[in-house]
PDB file of C-alpha atoms in Angstrom:
ATOM      1  CA  ASN A   1       0.000   0.000   0.000  1.00  0.00           C
ATOM      2  CA  CYS A   2       1.661   3.228  -1.180  1.00  0.00           C
ATOM      3  CA  THR A   3       0.879   6.580   0.335  1.00  0.00           C
ATOM      4  CA  PRO A   4       1.415   9.300  -2.269  1.00  0.00           C
ATOM      5  CA  PHE A   5       3.543  12.299  -1.431  1.00  0.00           C
ATOM      6  CA  THR A   6       4.343  15.293  -3.561  1.00  0.00           C
ATOM      7  CA  ASP A   7       7.773  16.245  -2.302  1.00  0.00           C
ATOM      8  CA  TRP A   8      10.715  14.546  -0.626  1.00  0.00           C
ATOM      9  CA  THR A   9      10.441  17.012   2.277  1.00  0.00           C
ATOM     10  CA  THR A  10       7.431  14.941   3.407  1.00  0.00           C
ATOM     11  CA  LEU A  11       9.828  12.037   4.016  1.00  0.00           C
ATOM     12  CA  ALA A  12      12.183  14.360   5.930  1.00  0.00           C
ATOM     13  CA  ASP A  13       9.275  15.458   8.138  1.00  0.00           C
ATOM     14  CA  ASP A  14       8.557  11.777   8.825  1.00  0.00           C
ATOM     15  CA  LEU A  15      12.207  11.124   9.704  1.00  0.00           C
ATOM     16  CA  VAL A  16      12.304  14.064  12.137  1.00  0.00           C
ATOM     17  CA  THR A  17       9.128  12.736  13.772  1.00  0.00           C
ATOM     18  CA  VAL A  18      10.609   9.260  14.145  1.00  0.00           C
ATOM     19  CA  ILE A  19      13.920  10.367  15.649  1.00  0.00           C
ATOM     20  CA  SER A  20      12.079  12.743  17.988  1.00  0.00           C
ATOM     21  CA  HIS A  21       9.998   9.861  19.321  1.00  0.00           C
ATOM     22  CA  VAL A  22      12.765   7.240  19.482  1.00  0.00           C
ATOM     23  CA  ALA A  23      15.214   9.333  21.508  1.00  0.00           C
ATOM     24  CA  PRO A  24      13.849  12.826  22.263  1.00  0.00           C
ATOM     25  CA  ALA A  25      17.056  14.167  23.816  1.00  0.00           C
ATOM     26  CA  ALA A  26      19.646  12.528  21.552  1.00  0.00           C
ATOM     27  CA  GLN A  27      21.512  13.991  18.630  1.00  0.00           C
ATOM     28  CA  TRP A  28      21.691  11.577  15.728  1.00  0.00           C
ATOM     29  CA  LEU A  29      24.225  10.572  13.113  1.00  0.00           C
ATOM     30  CA  LEU A  30      22.102  10.228   9.991  1.00  0.00           C
ATOM     31  CA  ALA A  31      23.369   8.285   7.001  1.00  0.00           C
ATOM     32  CA  GLY A  32      21.628   7.602   3.735  1.00  0.00           C
ATOM     33  CA  HIS A  33      22.137   6.517   0.160  1.00  0.00           C
ATOM     34  CA  SER A  34      20.431   8.041  -2.890  1.00  0.00           C
ATOM     35  CA  LEU A  35      16.982   9.278  -1.814  1.00  0.00           C
ATOM     36  CA  GLY A  36      17.890   8.394   1.792  1.00  0.00           C
ATOM     37  CA  ALA A  37      20.837  10.803   1.649  1.00  0.00           C
ATOM     38  CA  VAL A  38      18.606  13.647   0.468  1.00  0.00           C
ATOM     39  CA  VAL A  39      16.016  12.858   3.145  1.00  0.00           C
ATOM     40  CA  ALA A  40      18.713  12.801   5.850  1.00  0.00           C
ATOM     41  CA  ALA A  41      20.056  16.185   4.690  1.00  0.00           C
ATOM     42  CA  LEU A  42      16.570  17.722   4.574  1.00  0.00           C
ATOM     43  CA  ALA A  43      15.849  16.375   8.071  1.00  0.00           C
ATOM     44  CA  ALA A  44      19.057  18.012   9.305  1.00  0.00           C
ATOM     45  CA  VAL A  45      17.929  21.321   7.795  1.00  0.00           C
ATOM     46  CA  LYS A  46      14.518  21.012   9.457  1.00  0.00           C
ATOM     47  CA  ALA A  47      15.848  19.979  12.874  1.00  0.00           C
ATOM     48  CA  PRO A  48      19.582  20.778  13.154  1.00  0.00           C
ATOM     49  CA  GLN A  49      19.410  20.442  16.939  1.00  0.00           C
ATOM     50  CA  ARG A  50      18.505  16.746  16.468  1.00  0.00           C
ATOM     51  CA  VAL A  51      21.361  15.876  14.053  1.00  0.00           C
ATOM     52  CA  ALA A  52      25.028  15.802  15.063  1.00  0.00           C
ATOM     53  CA  ARG A  53      26.458  14.682  11.719  1.00  0.00           C
ATOM     54  CA  LEU A  54      25.499  13.387   8.269  1.00  0.00           C
ATOM     55  CA  VAL A  55      26.906  10.781   5.919  1.00  0.00           C
ATOM     56  CA  LEU A  56      25.481  11.308   2.435  1.00  0.00           C
ATOM     57  CA  VAL A  57      26.229   8.527  -0.055  1.00  0.00           C
ATOM     58  CA  GLU A  58      25.478   9.399  -3.678  1.00  0.00           C
ATOM     59  CA  PRO A  59      22.512  11.684  -2.928  1.00  0.00           C
ATOM     60  CA  ALA A  60      19.868  11.759  -5.657  1.00  0.00           C
ATOM     61  CA  ILE A  61      20.261  15.416  -6.502  1.00  0.00           C
ATOM     62  CA  MET A  62      19.138  16.835  -9.825  1.00  0.00           C
ATOM     63  CA  PRO A  63      21.525  19.482 -11.171  1.00  0.00           C
ATOM     64  CA  PHE A  64      20.337  22.692  -9.537  1.00  0.00           C
ATOM     65  CA  ALA A  65      20.161  24.653 -12.817  1.00  0.00           C
ATOM     66  CA  LEU A  66      17.850  21.988 -14.250  1.00  0.00           C
ATOM     67  CA  ALA A  67      15.687  22.050 -11.118  1.00  0.00           C
ATOM     68  CA  ARG A  68      15.459  25.862 -11.282  1.00  0.00           C
ATOM     69  CA  ALA A  69      14.195  25.490 -14.855  1.00  0.00           C
ATOM     70  CA  GLY A  70      11.380  23.225 -13.670  1.00  0.00           C
ATOM     71  CA  GLY A  71      13.108  19.888 -14.082  1.00  0.00           C
ATOM     72  CA  PRO A  72      13.676  17.720 -17.116  1.00  0.00           C
ATOM     73  CA  PRO A  73      10.964  17.521 -19.777  1.00  0.00           C
ATOM     74  CA  VAL A  74      10.856  13.776 -19.092  1.00  0.00           C
ATOM     75  CA  ASN A  75      11.810  12.293 -15.733  1.00  0.00           C
ATOM     76  CA  HIS A  76      13.662   9.247 -17.060  1.00  0.00           C
ATOM     77  CA  MET A  77      14.198   7.748 -13.609  1.00  0.00           C
ATOM     78  CA  ALA A  78      10.444   7.750 -12.953  1.00  0.00           C
ATOM     79  CA  VAL A  79       9.655   6.400 -16.422  1.00  0.00           C
ATOM     80  CA  ARG A  80      12.182   3.554 -16.111  1.00  0.00           C
ATOM     81  CA  ALA A  81      10.987   2.676 -12.617  1.00  0.00           C
ATOM     82  CA  ALA A  82       7.345   2.531 -13.742  1.00  0.00           C
ATOM     83  CA  ALA A  83       8.300   0.151 -16.556  1.00  0.00           C
ATOM     84  CA  ARG A  84       9.995  -2.367 -14.251  1.00  0.00           C
ATOM     85  CA  ARG A  85       8.406  -5.754 -13.856  1.00  0.00           C
ATOM     86  CA  PRO A  86       6.743  -6.205 -10.451  1.00  0.00           C
ATOM     87  CA  GLY A  87       8.362  -9.555  -9.764  1.00  0.00           C
ATOM     88  CA  PHE A  88       9.861 -12.787 -11.004  1.00  0.00           C
ATOM     89  CA  ALA A  89       8.937 -16.459 -11.080  1.00  0.00           C
ATOM     90  CA  ASP A  90      11.326 -17.013  -8.164  1.00  0.00           C
ATOM     91  CA  ALA A  91      14.475 -15.620  -6.555  1.00  0.00           C
ATOM     92  CA  HIS A  92      16.706 -17.535  -8.982  1.00  0.00           C
ATOM     93  CA  ALA A  93      14.974 -15.876 -11.938  1.00  0.00           C
ATOM     94  CA  ALA A  94      15.507 -12.456 -10.353  1.00  0.00           C
ATOM     95  CA  ARG A  95      19.187 -13.200  -9.820  1.00  0.00           C
ATOM     96  CA  ARG A  96      19.589 -14.370 -13.431  1.00  0.00           C
ATOM     97  CA  ALA A  97      17.818 -11.248 -14.712  1.00  0.00           C
ATOM     98  CA  TRP A  98      20.030  -8.876 -12.717  1.00  0.00           C
ATOM     99  CA  ALA A  99      23.443 -10.608 -12.828  1.00  0.00           C
ATOM    100  CA  GLY A 100      25.944  -8.736 -14.949  1.00  0.00           C
ATOM    101  CA  ARG A 101      23.466  -6.072 -16.118  1.00  0.00           C
ATOM    102  CA  GLY A 102      23.034  -2.360 -15.464  1.00  0.00           C
ATOM    103  CA  VAL A 103      23.982  -1.273 -11.961  1.00  0.00           C
ATOM    104  CA  PHE A 104      24.649  -4.930 -11.106  1.00  0.00           C
ATOM    105  CA  ALA A 105      27.284  -5.360 -13.839  1.00  0.00           C
ATOM    106  CA  ASP A 106      30.259  -5.438 -11.496  1.00  0.00           C
ATOM    107  CA  TRP A 107      28.621  -6.723  -8.312  1.00  0.00           C
ATOM    108  CA  SER A 108      30.164  -9.735  -6.634  1.00  0.00           C
ATOM    109  CA  PRO A 109      28.025 -12.880  -6.442  1.00  0.00           C
ATOM    110  CA  ALA A 110      27.741 -12.451  -2.649  1.00  0.00           C
ATOM    111  CA  ASP A 111      26.573  -8.842  -2.980  1.00  0.00           C
ATOM    112  CA  LEU A 112      24.010  -9.785  -5.615  1.00  0.00           C
ATOM    113  CA  ASP A 113      22.739 -12.670  -3.449  1.00  0.00           C
ATOM    114  CA  ALA A 114      22.302 -10.279  -0.503  1.00  0.00           C
ATOM    115  CA  TYR A 115      20.447  -7.797  -2.723  1.00  0.00           C
ATOM    116  CA  VAL A 116      18.127 -10.492  -4.091  1.00  0.00           C
ATOM    117  CA  ALA A 117      17.386 -11.669  -0.544  1.00  0.00           C
ATOM    118  CA  ASP A 118      16.211  -8.172   0.463  1.00  0.00           C
ATOM    119  CA  ALA A 119      14.706  -6.971  -2.836  1.00  0.00           C
ATOM    120  CA  LEU A 120      11.937  -9.576  -2.864  1.00  0.00           C
ATOM    121  CA  LEU A 121       9.023  -9.882  -0.460  1.00  0.00           C
ATOM    122  CA  PRO A 122       9.316 -12.898   1.825  1.00  0.00           C
ATOM    123  CA  GLY A 123       6.699 -15.550   1.205  1.00  0.00           C
ATOM    124  CA  SER A 124       5.731 -14.097  -2.166  1.00  0.00           C
ATOM    125  CA  LEU A 125       6.214 -15.386  -5.668  1.00  0.00           C
ATOM    126  CA  ALA A 126       9.316 -13.187  -5.860  1.00  0.00           C
ATOM    127  CA  ALA A 127       7.436  -9.884  -5.896  1.00  0.00           C
ATOM    128  CA  LEU A 128       9.651  -6.816  -5.575  1.00  0.00           C
ATOM    129  CA  ALA A 129       9.638  -5.353  -2.065  1.00  0.00           C
ATOM    130  CA  CYS A 130       9.558  -1.869  -3.619  1.00  0.00           C
ATOM    131  CA  ALA A 131       6.751  -1.880  -6.138  1.00  0.00           C
ATOM    132  CA  PRO A 132       7.630  -0.209  -9.455  1.00  0.00           C
ATOM    133  CA  ALA A 133       4.691   2.211  -9.099  1.00  0.00           C
ATOM    134  CA  PHE A 134       5.928   3.349  -5.675  1.00  0.00           C
ATOM    135  CA  GLU A 135       9.501   3.748  -6.916  1.00  0.00           C
ATOM    136  CA  ALA A 136       8.263   5.767  -9.915  1.00  0.00           C
ATOM    137  CA  MET A 137       6.172   7.968  -7.624  1.00  0.00           C
ATOM    138  CA  THR A 138       9.216   8.512  -5.413  1.00  0.00           C
ATOM    139  CA  PHE A 139      11.387   9.624  -8.337  1.00  0.00           C
ATOM    140  CA  ALA A 140       8.611  11.851  -9.667  1.00  0.00           C
ATOM    141  CA  ALA A 141       8.332  13.652  -6.308  1.00  0.00           C
ATOM    142  CA  TRP A 142      11.847  15.138  -6.336  1.00  0.00           C
ATOM    143  CA  SER A 143      12.155  18.276  -4.249  1.00  0.00           C
ATOM    144  CA  ARG A 144      12.038  21.333  -6.459  1.00  0.00           C
ATOM    145  CA  ASP A 145      13.424  23.632  -3.755  1.00  0.00           C
ATOM    146  CA  LEU A 146      16.296  21.341  -2.749  1.00  0.00           C
ATOM    147  CA  GLU A 147      18.984  23.900  -3.623  1.00  0.00           C
ATOM    148  CA  THR A 148      17.420  26.470  -1.280  1.00  0.00           C
ATOM    149  CA  GLU A 149      16.954  23.901   1.468  1.00  0.00           C
ATOM    150  CA  LEU A 150      20.510  22.542   1.266  1.00  0.00           C
ATOM    151  CA  ALA A 151      21.931  26.082   1.357  1.00  0.00           C
ATOM    152  CA  ARG A 152      20.568  26.203   4.920  1.00  0.00           C
ATOM    153  CA  LEU A 153      22.386  23.004   5.954  1.00  0.00           C
ATOM    154  CA  ALA A 154      24.364  23.805   9.110  1.00  0.00           C
ATOM    155  CA  VAL A 155      25.344  20.282  10.183  1.00  0.00           C
ATOM    156  CA  PRO A 156      28.775  18.747   9.479  1.00  0.00           C
ATOM    157  CA  PHE A 157      28.552  16.157   6.701  1.00  0.00           C
ATOM    158  CA  VAL A 158      30.575  13.796   4.574  1.00  0.00           C
ATOM    159  CA  LEU A 159      29.571  13.356   0.935  1.00  0.00           C
ATOM    160  CA  VAL A 160      30.573  10.093  -0.736  1.00  0.00           C
ATOM    161  CA  ALA A 161      30.136   9.594  -4.482  1.00  0.00           C
ATOM    162  CA  ALA A 162      31.612   7.274  -7.072  1.00  0.00           C
ATOM    163  CA  SER A 163      33.593   8.661  -9.967  1.00  0.00           C
TER     164      SER A 163
END
Protein backbone atom coordinates (compact mmCIF):
# COMPACT_ATOMS: atom_id res chain seq x y z
CA ASN A 1 0.00 0.00 0.00
CA CYS A 2 1.66 3.23 -1.18
CA THR A 3 0.88 6.58 0.34
CA PRO A 4 1.42 9.30 -2.27
CA PHE A 5 3.54 12.30 -1.43
CA THR A 6 4.34 15.29 -3.56
CA ASP A 7 7.77 16.24 -2.30
CA TRP A 8 10.72 14.55 -0.63
CA THR A 9 10.44 17.01 2.28
CA THR A 10 7.43 14.94 3.41
CA LEU A 11 9.83 12.04 4.02
CA ALA A 12 12.18 14.36 5.93
CA ASP A 13 9.28 15.46 8.14
CA ASP A 14 8.56 11.78 8.83
CA LEU A 15 12.21 11.12 9.70
CA VAL A 16 12.30 14.06 12.14
CA THR A 17 9.13 12.74 13.77
CA VAL A 18 10.61 9.26 14.15
CA ILE A 19 13.92 10.37 15.65
CA SER A 20 12.08 12.74 17.99
CA HIS A 21 10.00 9.86 19.32
CA VAL A 22 12.76 7.24 19.48
CA ALA A 23 15.21 9.33 21.51
CA PRO A 24 13.85 12.83 22.26
CA ALA A 25 17.06 14.17 23.82
CA ALA A 26 19.65 12.53 21.55
CA GLN A 27 21.51 13.99 18.63
CA TRP A 28 21.69 11.58 15.73
CA LEU A 29 24.23 10.57 13.11
CA LEU A 30 22.10 10.23 9.99
CA ALA A 31 23.37 8.28 7.00
CA GLY A 32 21.63 7.60 3.74
CA HIS A 33 22.14 6.52 0.16
CA SER A 34 20.43 8.04 -2.89
CA LEU A 35 16.98 9.28 -1.81
CA GLY A 36 17.89 8.39 1.79
CA ALA A 37 20.84 10.80 1.65
CA VAL A 38 18.61 13.65 0.47
CA VAL A 39 16.02 12.86 3.14
CA ALA A 40 18.71 12.80 5.85
CA ALA A 41 20.06 16.18 4.69
CA LEU A 42 16.57 17.72 4.57
CA ALA A 43 15.85 16.38 8.07
CA ALA A 44 19.06 18.01 9.31
CA VAL A 45 17.93 21.32 7.79
CA LYS A 46 14.52 21.01 9.46
CA ALA A 47 15.85 19.98 12.87
CA PRO A 48 19.58 20.78 13.15
CA GLN A 49 19.41 20.44 16.94
CA ARG A 50 18.50 16.75 16.47
CA VAL A 51 21.36 15.88 14.05
CA ALA A 52 25.03 15.80 15.06
CA ARG A 53 26.46 14.68 11.72
CA LEU A 54 25.50 13.39 8.27
CA VAL A 55 26.91 10.78 5.92
CA LEU A 56 25.48 11.31 2.43
CA VAL A 57 26.23 8.53 -0.06
CA GLU A 58 25.48 9.40 -3.68
CA PRO A 59 22.51 11.68 -2.93
CA ALA A 60 19.87 11.76 -5.66
CA ILE A 61 20.26 15.42 -6.50
CA MET A 62 19.14 16.83 -9.82
CA PRO A 63 21.52 19.48 -11.17
CA PHE A 64 20.34 22.69 -9.54
CA ALA A 65 20.16 24.65 -12.82
CA LEU A 66 17.85 21.99 -14.25
CA ALA A 67 15.69 22.05 -11.12
CA ARG A 68 15.46 25.86 -11.28
CA ALA A 69 14.19 25.49 -14.85
CA GLY A 70 11.38 23.23 -13.67
CA GLY A 71 13.11 19.89 -14.08
CA PRO A 72 13.68 17.72 -17.12
CA PRO A 73 10.96 17.52 -19.78
CA VAL A 74 10.86 13.78 -19.09
CA ASN A 75 11.81 12.29 -15.73
CA HIS A 76 13.66 9.25 -17.06
CA MET A 77 14.20 7.75 -13.61
CA ALA A 78 10.44 7.75 -12.95
CA VAL A 79 9.65 6.40 -16.42
CA ARG A 80 12.18 3.55 -16.11
CA ALA A 81 10.99 2.68 -12.62
CA ALA A 82 7.35 2.53 -13.74
CA ALA A 83 8.30 0.15 -16.56
CA ARG A 84 10.00 -2.37 -14.25
CA ARG A 85 8.41 -5.75 -13.86
CA PRO A 86 6.74 -6.20 -10.45
CA GLY A 87 8.36 -9.55 -9.76
CA PHE A 88 9.86 -12.79 -11.00
CA ALA A 89 8.94 -16.46 -11.08
CA ASP A 90 11.33 -17.01 -8.16
CA ALA A 91 14.47 -15.62 -6.55
CA HIS A 92 16.71 -17.53 -8.98
CA ALA A 93 14.97 -15.88 -11.94
CA ALA A 94 15.51 -12.46 -10.35
CA ARG A 95 19.19 -13.20 -9.82
CA ARG A 96 19.59 -14.37 -13.43
CA ALA A 97 17.82 -11.25 -14.71
CA TRP A 98 20.03 -8.88 -12.72
CA ALA A 99 23.44 -10.61 -12.83
CA GLY A 100 25.94 -8.74 -14.95
CA ARG A 101 23.47 -6.07 -16.12
CA GLY A 102 23.03 -2.36 -15.46
CA VAL A 103 23.98 -1.27 -11.96
CA PHE A 104 24.65 -4.93 -11.11
CA ALA A 105 27.28 -5.36 -13.84
CA ASP A 106 30.26 -5.44 -11.50
CA TRP A 107 28.62 -6.72 -8.31
CA SER A 108 30.16 -9.73 -6.63
CA PRO A 109 28.03 -12.88 -6.44
CA ALA A 110 27.74 -12.45 -2.65
CA ASP A 111 26.57 -8.84 -2.98
CA LEU A 112 24.01 -9.79 -5.61
CA ASP A 113 22.74 -12.67 -3.45
CA ALA A 114 22.30 -10.28 -0.50
CA TYR A 115 20.45 -7.80 -2.72
CA VAL A 116 18.13 -10.49 -4.09
CA ALA A 117 17.39 -11.67 -0.54
CA ASP A 118 16.21 -8.17 0.46
CA ALA A 119 14.71 -6.97 -2.84
CA LEU A 120 11.94 -9.58 -2.86
CA LEU A 121 9.02 -9.88 -0.46
CA PRO A 122 9.32 -12.90 1.83
CA GLY A 123 6.70 -15.55 1.21
CA SER A 124 5.73 -14.10 -2.17
CA LEU A 125 6.21 -15.39 -5.67
CA ALA A 126 9.32 -13.19 -5.86
CA ALA A 127 7.44 -9.88 -5.90
CA LEU A 128 9.65 -6.82 -5.57
CA ALA A 129 9.64 -5.35 -2.07
CA CYS A 130 9.56 -1.87 -3.62
CA ALA A 131 6.75 -1.88 -6.14
CA PRO A 132 7.63 -0.21 -9.45
CA ALA A 133 4.69 2.21 -9.10
CA PHE A 134 5.93 3.35 -5.67
CA GLU A 135 9.50 3.75 -6.92
CA ALA A 136 8.26 5.77 -9.92
CA MET A 137 6.17 7.97 -7.62
CA THR A 138 9.22 8.51 -5.41
CA PHE A 139 11.39 9.62 -8.34
CA ALA A 140 8.61 11.85 -9.67
CA ALA A 141 8.33 13.65 -6.31
CA TRP A 142 11.85 15.14 -6.34
CA SER A 143 12.15 18.28 -4.25
CA ARG A 144 12.04 21.33 -6.46
CA ASP A 145 13.42 23.63 -3.76
CA LEU A 146 16.30 21.34 -2.75
CA GLU A 147 18.98 23.90 -3.62
CA THR A 148 17.42 26.47 -1.28
CA GLU A 149 16.95 23.90 1.47
CA LEU A 150 20.51 22.54 1.27
CA ALA A 151 21.93 26.08 1.36
CA ARG A 152 20.57 26.20 4.92
CA LEU A 153 22.39 23.00 5.95
CA ALA A 154 24.36 23.81 9.11
CA VAL A 155 25.34 20.28 10.18
CA PRO A 156 28.78 18.75 9.48
CA PHE A 157 28.55 16.16 6.70
CA VAL A 158 30.57 13.80 4.57
CA LEU A 159 29.57 13.36 0.94
CA VAL A 160 30.57 10.09 -0.74
CA ALA A 161 30.14 9.59 -4.48
CA ALA A 162 31.61 7.27 -7.07
CA SER A 163 33.59 8.66 -9.97
